[in-house]
Coordinates of C-alpha atoms and ligand atoms in Angstrom, one line a residue:
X851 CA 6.1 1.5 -17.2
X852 CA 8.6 -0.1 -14.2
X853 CA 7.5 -3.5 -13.6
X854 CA 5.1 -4.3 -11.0
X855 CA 7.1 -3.2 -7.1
X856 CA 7.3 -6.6 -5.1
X857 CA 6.3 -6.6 -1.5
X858 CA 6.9 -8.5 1.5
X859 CA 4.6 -8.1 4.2
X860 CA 4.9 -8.3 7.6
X861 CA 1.7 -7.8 10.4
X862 CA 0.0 -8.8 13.7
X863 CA -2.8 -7.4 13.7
X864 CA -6.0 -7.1 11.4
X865 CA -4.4 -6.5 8.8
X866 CA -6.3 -3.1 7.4
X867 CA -3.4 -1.5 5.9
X868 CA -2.6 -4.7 3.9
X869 CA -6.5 -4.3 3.0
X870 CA -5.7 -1.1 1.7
X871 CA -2.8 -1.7 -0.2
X872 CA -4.4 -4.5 -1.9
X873 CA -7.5 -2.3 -2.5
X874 CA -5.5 -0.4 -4.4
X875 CA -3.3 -2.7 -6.4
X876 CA -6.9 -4.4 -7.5
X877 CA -7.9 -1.0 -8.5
X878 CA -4.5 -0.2 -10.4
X879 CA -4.0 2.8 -8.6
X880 CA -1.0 0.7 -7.1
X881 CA 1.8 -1.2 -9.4
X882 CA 3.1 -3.6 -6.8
X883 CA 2.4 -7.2 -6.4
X884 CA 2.3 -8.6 -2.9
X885 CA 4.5 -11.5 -2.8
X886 CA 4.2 -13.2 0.2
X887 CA 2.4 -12.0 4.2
X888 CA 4.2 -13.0 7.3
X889 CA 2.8 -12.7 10.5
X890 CA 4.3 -13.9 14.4
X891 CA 1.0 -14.5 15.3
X892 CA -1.3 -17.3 14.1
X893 CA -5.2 -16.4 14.3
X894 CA -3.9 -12.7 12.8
X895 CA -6.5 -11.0 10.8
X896 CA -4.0 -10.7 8.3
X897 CA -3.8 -13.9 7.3
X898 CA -6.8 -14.3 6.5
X899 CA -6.5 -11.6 4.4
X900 CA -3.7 -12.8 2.5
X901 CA -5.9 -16.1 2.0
X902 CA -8.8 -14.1 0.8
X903 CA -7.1 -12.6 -1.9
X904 CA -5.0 -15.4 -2.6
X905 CA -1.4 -14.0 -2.1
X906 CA 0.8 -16.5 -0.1
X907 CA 1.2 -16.0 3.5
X908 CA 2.6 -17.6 6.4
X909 CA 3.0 -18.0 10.2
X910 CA 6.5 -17.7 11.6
X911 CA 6.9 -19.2 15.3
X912 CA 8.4 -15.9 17.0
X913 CA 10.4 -17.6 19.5
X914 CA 10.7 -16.9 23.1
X915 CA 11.3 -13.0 23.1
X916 CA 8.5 -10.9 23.8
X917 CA 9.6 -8.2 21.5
X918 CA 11.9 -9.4 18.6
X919 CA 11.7 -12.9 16.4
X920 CA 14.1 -15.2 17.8
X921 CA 17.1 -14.6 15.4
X922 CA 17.0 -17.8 13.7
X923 CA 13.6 -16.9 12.8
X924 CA 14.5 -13.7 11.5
X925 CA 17.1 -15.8 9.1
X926 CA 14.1 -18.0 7.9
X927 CA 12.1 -14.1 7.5
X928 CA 15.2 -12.8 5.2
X929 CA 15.5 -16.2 3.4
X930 CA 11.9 -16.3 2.3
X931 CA 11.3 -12.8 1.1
X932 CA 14.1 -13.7 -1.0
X933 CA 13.1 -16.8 -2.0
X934 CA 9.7 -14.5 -3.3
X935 CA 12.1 -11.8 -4.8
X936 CA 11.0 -8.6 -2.5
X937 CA 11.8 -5.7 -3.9
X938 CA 10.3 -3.6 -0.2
X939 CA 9.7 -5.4 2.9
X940 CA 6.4 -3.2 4.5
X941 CA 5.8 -3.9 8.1
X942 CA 2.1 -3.1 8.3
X943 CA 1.2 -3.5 12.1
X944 CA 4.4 -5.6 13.3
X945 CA 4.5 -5.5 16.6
X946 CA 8.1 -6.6 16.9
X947 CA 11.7 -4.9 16.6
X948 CA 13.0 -5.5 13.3
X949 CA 16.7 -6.9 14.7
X950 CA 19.7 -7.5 12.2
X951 CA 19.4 -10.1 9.9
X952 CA 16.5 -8.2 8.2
X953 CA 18.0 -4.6 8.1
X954 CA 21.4 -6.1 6.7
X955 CA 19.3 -7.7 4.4
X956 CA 17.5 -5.2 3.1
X957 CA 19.0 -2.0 3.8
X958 CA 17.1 1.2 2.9
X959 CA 14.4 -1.2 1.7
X960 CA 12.0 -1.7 5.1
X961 CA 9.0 0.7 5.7
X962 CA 6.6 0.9 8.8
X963 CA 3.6 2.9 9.5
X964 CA 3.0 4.3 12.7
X965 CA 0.2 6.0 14.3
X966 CA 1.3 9.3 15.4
X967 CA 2.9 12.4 13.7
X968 CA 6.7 11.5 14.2
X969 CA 9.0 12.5 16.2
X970 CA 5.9 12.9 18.7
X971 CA 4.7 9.5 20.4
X972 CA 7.1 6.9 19.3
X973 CA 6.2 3.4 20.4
X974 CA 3.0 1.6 21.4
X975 CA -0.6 3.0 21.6
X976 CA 0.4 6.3 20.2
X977 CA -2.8 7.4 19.5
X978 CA -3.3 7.3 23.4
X979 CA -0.2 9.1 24.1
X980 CA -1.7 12.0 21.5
X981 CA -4.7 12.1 24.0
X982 CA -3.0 12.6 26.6
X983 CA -0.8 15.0 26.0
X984 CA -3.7 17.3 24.7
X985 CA -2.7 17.4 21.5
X986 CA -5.1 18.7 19.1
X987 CA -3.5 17.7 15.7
X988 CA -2.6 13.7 15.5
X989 CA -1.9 11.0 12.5
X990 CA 0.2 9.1 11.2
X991 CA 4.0 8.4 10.0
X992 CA 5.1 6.2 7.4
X993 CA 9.3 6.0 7.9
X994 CA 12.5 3.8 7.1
X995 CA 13.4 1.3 9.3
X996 CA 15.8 1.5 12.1
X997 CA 17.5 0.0 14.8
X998 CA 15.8 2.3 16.7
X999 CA 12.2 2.2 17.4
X1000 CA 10.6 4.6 15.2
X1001 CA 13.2 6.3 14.6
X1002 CA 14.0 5.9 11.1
X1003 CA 14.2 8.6 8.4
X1004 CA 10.5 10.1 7.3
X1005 CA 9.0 8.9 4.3
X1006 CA 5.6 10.8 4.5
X1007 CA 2.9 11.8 7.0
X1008 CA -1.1 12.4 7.2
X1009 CA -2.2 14.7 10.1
X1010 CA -5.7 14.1 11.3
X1011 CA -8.2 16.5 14.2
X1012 CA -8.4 15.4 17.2
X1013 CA -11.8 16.5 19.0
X1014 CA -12.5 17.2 22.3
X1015 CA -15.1 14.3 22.5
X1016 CA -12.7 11.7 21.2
X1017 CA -12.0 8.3 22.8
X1018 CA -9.1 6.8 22.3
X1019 CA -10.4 4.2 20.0
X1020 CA -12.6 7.3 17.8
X1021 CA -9.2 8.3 17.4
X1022 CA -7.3 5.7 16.4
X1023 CA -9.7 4.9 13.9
X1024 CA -9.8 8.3 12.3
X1025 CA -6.0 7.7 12.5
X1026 CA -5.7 4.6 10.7
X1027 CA -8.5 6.1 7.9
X1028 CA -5.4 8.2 7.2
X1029 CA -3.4 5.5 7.2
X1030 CA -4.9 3.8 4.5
X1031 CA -4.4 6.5 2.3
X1032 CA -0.6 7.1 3.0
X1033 CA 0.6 3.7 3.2
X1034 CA -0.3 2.8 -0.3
X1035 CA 0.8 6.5 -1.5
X1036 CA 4.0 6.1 -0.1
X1037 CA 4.8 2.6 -1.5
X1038 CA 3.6 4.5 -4.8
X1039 CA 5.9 7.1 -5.0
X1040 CA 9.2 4.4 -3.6
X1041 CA 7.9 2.1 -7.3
X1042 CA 8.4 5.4 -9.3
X1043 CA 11.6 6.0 -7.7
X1044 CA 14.7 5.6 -9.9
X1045 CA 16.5 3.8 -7.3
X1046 CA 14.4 0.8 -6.0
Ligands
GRF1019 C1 -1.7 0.5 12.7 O1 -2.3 1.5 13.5 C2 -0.2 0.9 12.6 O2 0.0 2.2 12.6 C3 0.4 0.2 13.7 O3 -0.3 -1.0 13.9 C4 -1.6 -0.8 13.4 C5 -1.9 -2.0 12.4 O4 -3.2 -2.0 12.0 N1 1.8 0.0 13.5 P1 -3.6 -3.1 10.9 O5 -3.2 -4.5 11.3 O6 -3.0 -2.7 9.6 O7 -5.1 -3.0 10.8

């Protein structure tokens, strides 16, 4: 068996889909290691996370850009997932644009999930954009990273209903029940890859 795929993870947010992907390296359903968490934003529920389970994790100050790291900061990002030996960086709720620094640094080797079936809704509150627009089918994305935003090449997708009595928080939380599932699955299938 490969050895163990190690992660980098970056997130602002709650931090579920690092939840699941440690849910199922616990299990064994998942041969990675998780390496080190980064998040731009201090109180993130992520963090806490990572210190539940004991993985290393850190707050980065972004900078003064609303919508990148400051690039400096993106150096320090690149330096310390190699300091920890990444093998994938995973951007699990990263509300920033990955600039650069990290996608000369690991090229081919950055995944994000997003919550909406790709190409449709690119960018923020997709689930809302689904809404809407009506649409009766929604999920999720998970895809190489980009310059562009959400634009990279398609790694896998979950579709999900949407019903006619849905708010947009029902959902985004049916939504990001399917991404639980395909997040971890994808990283799966990148570890038994020949390549990485
Ligand atoms: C997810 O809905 C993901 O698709 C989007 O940000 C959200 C992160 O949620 N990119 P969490 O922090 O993993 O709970």
């Amino acid at each position: 068996m490969k050895p163990p795929l190690r992660l980098g993870v970056l997130g602002s947010g709650k931090g579920s889909n690092f939840q699941a992907i440690m849910a199922q390296i616990l299990n064994g359903r998942l041969n990675a290691e998780v390496r080190l968490v980064i998040s731009d934003v201090q109180d993130a529920g992520i963090l806490s996370y990572a210190r539940d389970f004991q993985i290393p994790s850190l707050y980065v100050q972004p900078g003064h850009f609303r919508r990148k790291l400051e690039p400096e900061v993106e150096e320090d990002v690149v330096r310390l997932f190699r300091e920890a030996d990444v093998d994938l960086v995973v951007l699990a709720g990263f509300m920033r644009i990955v600039k650069e620094p990290l996608l000369k640094a690991f090229e081919h080797r950055i995944i994000n999930i997003h919550p909406s079936l790709l190409p449709k809704f690119p960018g923020l509150e997709a689930w809302k954009q689904a809404l809407e627009a009506g649409e009766k089918i929604a999920g999720c994305t998970v895809h190489y990273v980009n310059s562009g935003i959400d634009t990279g090449s398609i790694l896998g997708q979950r579709s999900v209903p949407v019903l006619p009595t849905d708010t947009p928080e029902q959902l985004h939380h049916r939504i990001q029940e399917a991404e639980h599932e395909l997040l971890p699955d994808v990283i799966r299938k990148l570890g038994a890859a020949p390549e990485i």
